[in-house]
Amino acid sequence: MSAPVMAVMGPAVTFTEFKVPTNASPGGICAGPDGRIWFLHQDTGPSANQAIGTDGTFSPVYKVSVTNIGPIGITPGPDGNVWYTKQQGIGRMTPSGQDTEFGAPGGAETAGIVKGPDGNLWFAERDVDRIGKITPSGQASDFPLPMTGGTGKTPAGITLGPDGNLWFTETTANNIGRITPAGVVTEFAIPTHASFPSAITLGPDGNLWFVEHDAHNIGRITPTGTITEFGIPSGGRPYAIASGPDGNLWFTEPGFYNAIGRCTPTGGIAEYPIPTPNTNAAGITAGPDKNLWFAEQDADSIARISNLTGGGNVNSVTPDKIGTTLTTSGACTKDTDCIASGKACGGDVCSYKTTPHTCVLSTVGDPGWCTTTADCWCAFQGATCDTTTNHCSIVTR
């Protein structure tokens, strides 16, 4: 733990979970311009987007043409459609599910996406260290990040700031970046080394808030570049973050922690155990109904958090009460059955070297086991499952 911790007790909230009718492994999520909650299927059979109404009614499955990995990020567009990033491209989907896709500049691998101040969509290109933009009609261009020291920066999350600029995370460079609509980039170093910042959002206080997955922190950066870090009481590893309608920040804690966190603008953090165990909570967003919605990737569900200011039936708990366990003492059938050991995108893998199969640290050199891409810890970074060898293409060691 690298930052001061201020544990607080939050109000009692209500969790309601809606089972997706088909296999989905939902990941990214956003409030669409049509009043529904849209989410991405990380299960690639088929690659698809889908929506859920605030009453819990699911839309049909809207297929997209992604092949090896599911769509990555999703956001409401300025044109009444939802836009998403995909393998080497960007997609646009109408509320009725009609899909149009465009190639990313240079075939780059895309990541986070957001509506910009100029009426375009802005996105991160994680493999080529560039920030891209695309017009609603599909013309794409991009801007390079400053290169220093010959190392990559791997931009991931991106959001619109209160200053009319785009703000983004640099996961491997450990920076927060700012880019103007004209393409001028400024970078701010995160105080904690190797924090692995990923998701970022505009907070209710006019600052930018981001998650530091490997440092167990929530970070705040002012529009002038001052960074403050707040430690998560349980030591949880945050994944996604959203500004809540109650004036606080809400974030997901997947893997072992299986929790939702709430951070006040002054850094007080409360944590709530998700009622269903082993959900692998992924994306989170504020809905038009003044509730929070998040994706439960391993539970194939979309969940709603209501009663944000109190009156619910789930209390926040002390840090020692956060965490879930495997159903059978380390037994597993795939990599994502194993809890995260502290690596950037999951460090435990399911070993098939012994029977029964058990979870082991990836640092021991065991390649683990998968049958589909959804079984891979690092699917959100572009990992795929080789069904011949049954190994994921990326394992962070």
Short mmCIF file of N, CA and C in Angstrom, two decimals, residues 12-150:
data_model
loop_
_atom_site.label_atom_id
_atom_site.label_comp_id
_atom_site.label_asym_id
_atom_site.label_seq_id
_atom_site.Cartn_x
_atom_site.Cartn_y
_atom_site.Cartn_z
N ALA A 12 -26.15 2.16 3.26
CA ALA A 12 -26.61 0.86 2.78
C ALA A 12 -27.22 1.02 1.39
N VAL A 13 -26.78 0.21 0.44
CA VAL A 13 -27.26 0.29 -0.94
C VAL A 13 -27.94 -1.02 -1.32
N THR A 14 -28.53 -1.05 -2.50
CA THR A 14 -29.22 -2.25 -2.98
C THR A 14 -28.58 -2.75 -4.27
N PHE A 15 -28.23 -4.02 -4.31
CA PHE A 15 -27.74 -4.66 -5.53
C PHE A 15 -28.87 -5.46 -6.16
N THR A 16 -29.07 -5.30 -7.45
CA THR A 16 -30.01 -6.12 -8.21
C THR A 16 -29.27 -6.65 -9.42
N GLU A 17 -29.29 -7.97 -9.60
CA GLU A 17 -28.54 -8.58 -10.70
C GLU A 17 -29.50 -9.17 -11.75
N PHE A 18 -29.16 -8.93 -13.02
CA PHE A 18 -29.97 -9.40 -14.14
C PHE A 18 -29.12 -10.35 -14.98
N LYS A 19 -29.53 -11.59 -15.06
CA LYS A 19 -28.79 -12.59 -15.81
C LYS A 19 -28.96 -12.36 -17.31
N VAL A 20 -27.84 -12.25 -18.03
CA VAL A 20 -27.92 -12.09 -19.48
C VAL A 20 -28.43 -13.40 -20.07
N PRO A 21 -29.41 -13.36 -20.97
CA PRO A 21 -30.02 -14.60 -21.48
C PRO A 21 -29.07 -15.53 -22.23
N THR A 22 -28.01 -14.97 -22.82
CA THR A 22 -27.05 -15.77 -23.57
C THR A 22 -25.66 -15.63 -22.95
N ASN A 23 -24.76 -16.52 -23.30
CA ASN A 23 -23.37 -16.36 -22.85
C ASN A 23 -22.83 -15.04 -23.38
N ALA A 24 -22.29 -14.23 -22.48
CA ALA A 24 -21.87 -12.90 -22.89
C ALA A 24 -20.51 -12.51 -22.33
N SER A 25 -20.21 -12.88 -21.07
CA SER A 25 -19.02 -12.38 -20.37
C SER A 25 -18.95 -10.86 -20.53
N PRO A 26 -19.96 -10.12 -20.05
CA PRO A 26 -20.02 -8.68 -20.29
C PRO A 26 -18.82 -7.94 -19.69
N GLY A 27 -18.30 -6.97 -20.44
CA GLY A 27 -17.12 -6.24 -19.99
C GLY A 27 -17.37 -4.74 -19.92
N GLY A 28 -17.09 -4.02 -21.02
CA GLY A 28 -17.32 -2.59 -21.04
C GLY A 28 -18.81 -2.27 -21.00
N ILE A 29 -19.15 -1.09 -20.47
CA ILE A 29 -20.55 -0.72 -20.27
C ILE A 29 -20.67 0.80 -20.33
N CYS A 30 -21.81 1.28 -20.82
CA CYS A 30 -22.05 2.72 -20.83
C CYS A 30 -23.55 2.98 -20.85
N ALA A 31 -23.93 4.20 -20.49
CA ALA A 31 -25.32 4.64 -20.64
C ALA A 31 -25.48 5.17 -22.05
N GLY A 32 -26.32 4.53 -22.84
CA GLY A 32 -26.49 4.92 -24.22
C GLY A 32 -27.35 6.16 -24.39
N PRO A 33 -27.28 6.82 -25.54
CA PRO A 33 -28.10 8.01 -25.78
C PRO A 33 -29.58 7.69 -25.92
N ASP A 34 -29.92 6.39 -25.99
CA ASP A 34 -31.32 5.99 -26.13
C ASP A 34 -31.98 5.65 -24.80
N GLY A 35 -31.29 5.92 -23.69
CA GLY A 35 -31.86 5.67 -22.36
C GLY A 35 -31.66 4.26 -21.85
N ARG A 36 -30.96 3.41 -22.61
CA ARG A 36 -30.65 2.06 -22.16
C ARG A 36 -29.18 1.95 -21.75
N ILE A 37 -28.85 0.87 -21.06
CA ILE A 37 -27.48 0.58 -20.68
C ILE A 37 -26.92 -0.39 -21.72
N TRP A 38 -25.82 -0.02 -22.36
CA TRP A 38 -25.21 -0.85 -23.39
C TRP A 38 -23.96 -1.53 -22.83
N PHE A 39 -23.73 -2.77 -23.24
CA PHE A 39 -22.55 -3.49 -22.76
C PHE A 39 -21.97 -4.34 -23.87
N LEU A 40 -20.71 -4.70 -23.70
CA LEU A 40 -19.95 -5.45 -24.68
C LEU A 40 -19.85 -6.91 -24.29
N HIS A 41 -20.01 -7.79 -25.23
CA HIS A 41 -19.78 -9.21 -25.01
C HIS A 41 -18.28 -9.50 -25.15
N GLN A 42 -17.65 -9.99 -24.09
CA GLN A 42 -16.27 -10.45 -24.21
C GLN A 42 -16.21 -11.91 -24.67
N ASP A 43 -17.31 -12.63 -24.51
CA ASP A 43 -17.42 -13.96 -25.09
C ASP A 43 -17.55 -13.80 -26.60
N THR A 44 -16.65 -14.41 -27.34
CA THR A 44 -16.60 -14.17 -28.79
C THR A 44 -17.45 -15.15 -29.59
N GLY A 45 -18.38 -15.82 -28.95
CA GLY A 45 -19.24 -16.73 -29.71
C GLY A 45 -20.70 -16.33 -29.63
N PRO A 46 -21.16 -15.25 -30.29
CA PRO A 46 -20.38 -14.39 -31.19
C PRO A 46 -19.89 -13.14 -30.47
N SER A 47 -18.99 -12.38 -31.14
CA SER A 47 -18.66 -11.03 -30.68
C SER A 47 -19.91 -10.17 -30.87
N ALA A 48 -20.27 -9.41 -29.85
CA ALA A 48 -21.56 -8.71 -29.93
C ALA A 48 -21.63 -7.57 -28.93
N ASN A 49 -22.61 -6.70 -29.15
CA ASN A 49 -23.04 -5.69 -28.20
C ASN A 49 -24.48 -6.00 -27.81
N GLN A 50 -24.92 -5.47 -26.68
CA GLN A 50 -26.29 -5.68 -26.25
C GLN A 50 -26.68 -4.53 -25.33
N ALA A 51 -27.97 -4.35 -25.14
CA ALA A 51 -28.47 -3.30 -24.26
C ALA A 51 -29.45 -3.88 -23.27
N ILE A 52 -29.59 -3.20 -22.14
CA ILE A 52 -30.58 -3.56 -21.13
C ILE A 52 -31.31 -2.30 -20.72
N GLY A 53 -32.62 -2.36 -20.66
CA GLY A 53 -33.40 -1.22 -20.20
C GLY A 53 -33.27 -1.06 -18.70
N THR A 54 -33.59 0.10 -18.19
CA THR A 54 -33.50 0.31 -16.75
C THR A 54 -34.52 -0.52 -15.98
N ASP A 55 -35.47 -1.16 -16.71
CA ASP A 55 -36.41 -2.07 -16.08
C ASP A 55 -35.90 -3.52 -16.07
N GLY A 56 -34.67 -3.73 -16.61
CA GLY A 56 -34.09 -5.06 -16.62
C GLY A 56 -34.38 -5.88 -17.86
N THR A 57 -35.00 -5.28 -18.88
CA THR A 57 -35.33 -6.00 -20.10
C THR A 57 -34.17 -5.93 -21.08
N PHE A 58 -33.73 -7.09 -21.57
CA PHE A 58 -32.60 -7.14 -22.49
C PHE A 58 -33.05 -6.99 -23.94
N SER A 59 -32.21 -6.34 -24.71
CA SER A 59 -32.41 -6.27 -26.16
C SER A 59 -31.96 -7.58 -26.80
N PRO A 60 -32.21 -7.75 -28.10
CA PRO A 60 -31.56 -8.87 -28.80
C PRO A 60 -30.04 -8.71 -28.76
N VAL A 61 -29.33 -9.75 -29.11
CA VAL A 61 -27.88 -9.69 -29.25
C VAL A 61 -27.56 -9.08 -30.61
N TYR A 62 -26.75 -8.02 -30.61
CA TYR A 62 -26.38 -7.35 -31.85
C TYR A 62 -24.95 -7.76 -32.21
N LYS A 63 -24.80 -8.59 -33.21
CA LYS A 63 -23.49 -9.10 -33.58
C LYS A 63 -22.62 -8.02 -34.22
N VAL A 64 -21.33 -8.11 -33.96
CA VAL A 64 -20.34 -7.26 -34.61
C VAL A 64 -19.30 -8.17 -35.26
N SER A 65 -18.39 -7.59 -36.04
CA SER A 65 -17.50 -8.43 -36.83
C SER A 65 -16.14 -8.67 -36.22
N VAL A 66 -16.00 -8.42 -34.92
CA VAL A 66 -14.74 -8.73 -34.25
C VAL A 66 -14.54 -10.24 -34.27
N THR A 67 -13.29 -10.69 -34.41
CA THR A 67 -13.04 -12.13 -34.50
C THR A 67 -12.35 -12.70 -33.27
N ASN A 68 -11.14 -12.26 -33.00
CA ASN A 68 -10.35 -12.93 -31.95
C ASN A 68 -10.65 -12.46 -30.54
N ILE A 69 -11.05 -11.21 -30.39
CA ILE A 69 -11.38 -10.70 -29.06
C ILE A 69 -12.68 -9.92 -29.17
N GLY A 70 -13.39 -9.81 -28.06
CA GLY A 70 -14.61 -9.04 -28.07
C GLY A 70 -14.31 -7.55 -28.17
N PRO A 71 -15.34 -6.71 -28.36
CA PRO A 71 -15.15 -5.26 -28.34
C PRO A 71 -14.50 -4.82 -27.03
N ILE A 72 -13.83 -3.67 -27.04
CA ILE A 72 -13.00 -3.25 -25.90
C ILE A 72 -13.69 -2.17 -25.06
N GLY A 73 -13.96 -1.01 -25.68
CA GLY A 73 -14.58 0.10 -24.96
C GLY A 73 -15.84 0.55 -25.65
N ILE A 74 -16.72 1.24 -24.94
CA ILE A 74 -18.00 1.68 -25.51
C ILE A 74 -18.39 3.02 -24.89
N THR A 75 -19.03 3.88 -25.70
CA THR A 75 -19.41 5.21 -25.22
C THR A 75 -20.59 5.74 -26.02
N PRO A 76 -21.41 6.61 -25.45
CA PRO A 76 -22.46 7.26 -26.25
C PRO A 76 -21.83 8.26 -27.19
N GLY A 77 -22.33 8.32 -28.43
CA GLY A 77 -21.78 9.25 -29.40
C GLY A 77 -22.60 10.52 -29.52
N PRO A 78 -22.08 11.49 -30.26
CA PRO A 78 -22.79 12.75 -30.44
C PRO A 78 -23.93 12.66 -31.45
N ASP A 79 -24.05 11.49 -32.09
CA ASP A 79 -25.01 11.31 -33.18
C ASP A 79 -26.20 10.43 -32.80
N GLY A 80 -26.38 10.15 -31.51
CA GLY A 80 -27.48 9.30 -31.07
C GLY A 80 -27.20 7.82 -31.16
N ASN A 81 -25.96 7.45 -31.51
CA ASN A 81 -25.56 6.04 -31.58
C ASN A 81 -24.57 5.73 -30.46
N VAL A 82 -24.25 4.46 -30.29
CA VAL A 82 -23.14 4.09 -29.42
C VAL A 82 -21.95 3.74 -30.30
N TRP A 83 -20.77 4.06 -29.80
CA TRP A 83 -19.52 3.80 -30.50
C TRP A 83 -18.66 2.88 -29.64
N TYR A 84 -17.93 2.01 -30.29
CA TYR A 84 -17.10 1.07 -29.54
C TYR A 84 -15.76 0.86 -30.25
N THR A 85 -14.78 0.45 -29.49
CA THR A 85 -13.49 0.08 -30.06
C THR A 85 -13.44 -1.43 -30.20
N LYS A 86 -12.69 -1.90 -31.19
CA LYS A 86 -12.62 -3.31 -31.51
C LYS A 86 -11.20 -3.61 -31.99
N GLN A 87 -10.95 -4.85 -32.29
CA GLN A 87 -9.64 -5.24 -32.78
C GLN A 87 -9.32 -4.48 -34.07
N GLN A 88 -8.35 -3.55 -33.96
CA GLN A 88 -7.87 -2.76 -35.10
C GLN A 88 -8.96 -1.89 -35.73
N GLY A 89 -9.93 -1.45 -34.93
CA GLY A 89 -10.95 -0.61 -35.52
C GLY A 89 -11.87 0.05 -34.51
N ILE A 90 -12.86 0.74 -35.06
CA ILE A 90 -13.88 1.45 -34.28
C ILE A 90 -15.22 1.12 -34.92
N GLY A 91 -16.23 0.92 -34.09
CA GLY A 91 -17.55 0.60 -34.61
C GLY A 91 -18.61 1.60 -34.17
N ARG A 92 -19.64 1.72 -34.97
CA ARG A 92 -20.80 2.57 -34.66
C ARG A 92 -22.04 1.69 -34.74
N MET A 93 -22.89 1.79 -33.71
CA MET A 93 -24.11 0.97 -33.70
C MET A 93 -25.32 1.84 -33.39
N THR A 94 -26.34 1.72 -34.21
CA THR A 94 -27.57 2.46 -33.98
C THR A 94 -28.36 1.82 -32.84
N PRO A 95 -29.34 2.51 -32.27
CA PRO A 95 -30.16 1.91 -31.21
C PRO A 95 -30.88 0.64 -31.63
N SER A 96 -31.09 0.45 -32.93
CA SER A 96 -31.74 -0.77 -33.41
C SER A 96 -30.76 -1.88 -33.70
N GLY A 97 -29.46 -1.63 -33.49
CA GLY A 97 -28.47 -2.68 -33.66
C GLY A 97 -27.81 -2.73 -35.01
N GLN A 98 -28.01 -1.72 -35.86
CA GLN A 98 -27.34 -1.70 -37.16
C GLN A 98 -25.90 -1.23 -36.97
N ASP A 99 -24.99 -1.98 -37.54
CA ASP A 99 -23.57 -1.85 -37.23
C ASP A 99 -22.77 -1.38 -38.44
N THR A 100 -21.88 -0.38 -38.22
CA THR A 100 -20.93 0.05 -39.24
C THR A 100 -19.57 0.11 -38.58
N GLU A 101 -18.55 -0.42 -39.24
CA GLU A 101 -17.22 -0.44 -38.64
C GLU A 101 -16.20 0.24 -39.54
N PHE A 102 -15.18 0.84 -38.89
CA PHE A 102 -14.14 1.59 -39.58
C PHE A 102 -12.79 1.11 -39.07
N GLY A 103 -11.80 1.06 -39.94
CA GLY A 103 -10.47 0.67 -39.53
C GLY A 103 -9.77 1.76 -38.74
N ALA A 104 -8.98 1.35 -37.75
CA ALA A 104 -8.18 2.30 -37.00
C ALA A 104 -6.99 2.74 -37.85
N PRO A 105 -6.48 3.96 -37.63
CA PRO A 105 -5.31 4.40 -38.41
C PRO A 105 -4.16 3.41 -38.28
N GLY A 106 -3.65 2.96 -39.41
CA GLY A 106 -2.52 2.04 -39.41
C GLY A 106 -2.82 0.68 -38.83
N GLY A 107 -4.10 0.33 -38.68
CA GLY A 107 -4.45 -0.96 -38.10
C GLY A 107 -4.12 -1.08 -36.63
N ALA A 108 -4.12 0.05 -35.91
CA ALA A 108 -3.76 0.05 -34.49
C ALA A 108 -4.77 -0.71 -33.64
N GLU A 109 -4.31 -1.23 -32.52
CA GLU A 109 -5.19 -1.86 -31.54
C GLU A 109 -5.77 -0.77 -30.64
N THR A 110 -7.08 -0.65 -30.61
CA THR A 110 -7.72 0.44 -29.88
C THR A 110 -8.11 0.03 -28.47
N ALA A 111 -8.39 1.01 -27.64
CA ALA A 111 -8.74 0.74 -26.23
C ALA A 111 -9.93 1.62 -25.84
N GLY A 112 -9.75 2.52 -24.86
CA GLY A 112 -10.84 3.36 -24.41
C GLY A 112 -11.31 4.34 -25.48
N ILE A 113 -12.58 4.76 -25.37
CA ILE A 113 -13.17 5.69 -26.34
C ILE A 113 -14.14 6.61 -25.62
N VAL A 114 -14.22 7.87 -26.07
CA VAL A 114 -15.10 8.84 -25.43
C VAL A 114 -15.51 9.91 -26.45
N LYS A 115 -16.64 10.52 -26.22
CA LYS A 115 -17.10 11.65 -27.04
C LYS A 115 -16.29 12.88 -26.70
N GLY A 116 -15.74 13.54 -27.71
CA GLY A 116 -14.90 14.71 -27.48
C GLY A 116 -15.66 16.01 -27.52
N PRO A 117 -14.97 17.12 -27.23
CA PRO A 117 -15.62 18.44 -27.21
C PRO A 117 -15.87 18.99 -28.60
N ASP A 118 -15.27 18.34 -29.61
CA ASP A 118 -15.34 18.83 -30.98
C ASP A 118 -16.36 18.07 -31.83
N GLY A 119 -17.18 17.22 -31.19
CA GLY A 119 -18.16 16.45 -31.93
C GLY A 119 -17.62 15.19 -32.56
N ASN A 120 -16.36 14.85 -32.25
CA ASN A 120 -15.76 13.61 -32.73
C ASN A 120 -15.62 12.62 -31.58
N LEU A 121 -15.27 11.39 -31.92
CA LEU A 121 -14.95 10.37 -30.92
C LEU A 121 -13.44 10.27 -30.80
N TRP A 122 -12.95 10.20 -29.56
CA TRP A 122 -11.51 10.10 -29.31
C TRP A 122 -11.22 8.76 -28.66
N PHE A 123 -10.10 8.14 -29.03
CA PHE A 123 -9.81 6.81 -28.53
C PHE A 123 -8.30 6.62 -28.36
N ALA A 124 -7.96 5.64 -27.53
CA ALA A 124 -6.55 5.31 -27.30
C ALA A 124 -6.12 4.18 -28.23
N GLU A 125 -4.90 4.27 -28.72
CA GLU A 125 -4.29 3.22 -29.54
C GLU A 125 -3.12 2.63 -28.75
N ARG A 126 -3.40 1.56 -28.06
CA ARG A 126 -2.49 1.09 -27.02
C ARG A 126 -1.20 0.50 -27.54
N ASP A 127 -1.20 -0.07 -28.74
CA ASP A 127 0.00 -0.75 -29.22
C ASP A 127 0.96 0.16 -29.97
N VAL A 128 0.51 1.34 -30.40
CA VAL A 128 1.37 2.24 -31.16
C VAL A 128 1.59 3.57 -30.44
N ASP A 129 1.10 3.69 -29.20
CA ASP A 129 1.32 4.88 -28.38
C ASP A 129 0.85 6.15 -29.08
N ARG A 130 -0.43 6.11 -29.49
CA ARG A 130 -1.04 7.26 -30.14
C ARG A 130 -2.46 7.45 -29.60
N ILE A 131 -2.98 8.65 -29.76
CA ILE A 131 -4.37 8.96 -29.45
C ILE A 131 -5.07 9.29 -30.76
N GLY A 132 -6.19 8.62 -31.01
CA GLY A 132 -6.88 8.80 -32.27
C GLY A 132 -8.20 9.53 -32.12
N LYS A 133 -8.72 10.03 -33.24
CA LYS A 133 -10.07 10.59 -33.26
C LYS A 133 -10.74 10.15 -34.55
N ILE A 134 -12.06 10.07 -34.50
CA ILE A 134 -12.83 9.68 -35.67
C ILE A 134 -14.09 10.53 -35.73
N THR A 135 -14.43 11.01 -36.91
CA THR A 135 -15.63 11.81 -37.07
C THR A 135 -16.85 10.89 -37.08
N PRO A 136 -18.04 11.42 -36.83
CA PRO A 136 -19.24 10.58 -36.89
C PRO A 136 -19.46 9.92 -38.24
N SER A 137 -18.84 10.46 -39.30
CA SER A 137 -18.97 9.85 -40.62
C SER A 137 -17.87 8.84 -40.92
N GLY A 138 -16.90 8.69 -39.97
CA GLY A 138 -15.93 7.61 -40.11
C GLY A 138 -14.54 7.98 -40.57
N GLN A 139 -14.17 9.26 -40.63
CA GLN A 139 -12.81 9.65 -41.01
C GLN A 139 -11.93 9.67 -39.76
N ALA A 140 -10.89 8.84 -39.75
CA ALA A 140 -10.05 8.69 -38.56
C ALA A 140 -8.65 9.26 -38.79
N SER A 141 -8.08 9.79 -37.72
CA SER A 141 -6.69 10.27 -37.73
C SER A 141 -6.15 10.08 -36.32
N ASP A 142 -4.85 10.28 -36.14
CA ASP A 142 -4.30 10.12 -34.80
C ASP A 142 -3.09 11.02 -34.57
N PHE A 143 -2.68 11.08 -33.29
CA PHE A 143 -1.58 11.93 -32.85
C PHE A 143 -0.62 11.08 -32.02
N PRO A 144 0.69 11.22 -32.25
CA PRO A 144 1.66 10.44 -31.48
C PRO A 144 1.86 11.01 -30.08
N LEU A 145 2.18 10.13 -29.14
CA LEU A 145 2.58 10.57 -27.81
C LEU A 145 4.09 10.84 -27.82
N PRO A 146 4.56 11.75 -26.96
CA PRO A 146 6.00 12.00 -26.90
C PRO A 146 6.74 10.72 -26.50
N MET A 147 7.80 10.41 -27.23
CA MET A 147 8.57 9.22 -26.93
C MET A 147 9.87 9.59 -26.22
N THR A 148 10.06 9.03 -25.04
CA THR A 148 11.28 9.27 -24.28
C THR A 148 11.78 7.95 -23.74
N GLY A 149 13.08 7.73 -23.83
CA GLY A 149 13.67 6.53 -23.25
C GLY A 149 13.46 5.27 -24.05
N GLY A 150 12.80 5.36 -25.20
CA GLY A 150 12.64 4.20 -26.06
C GLY A 150 11.66 3.16 -25.55
#
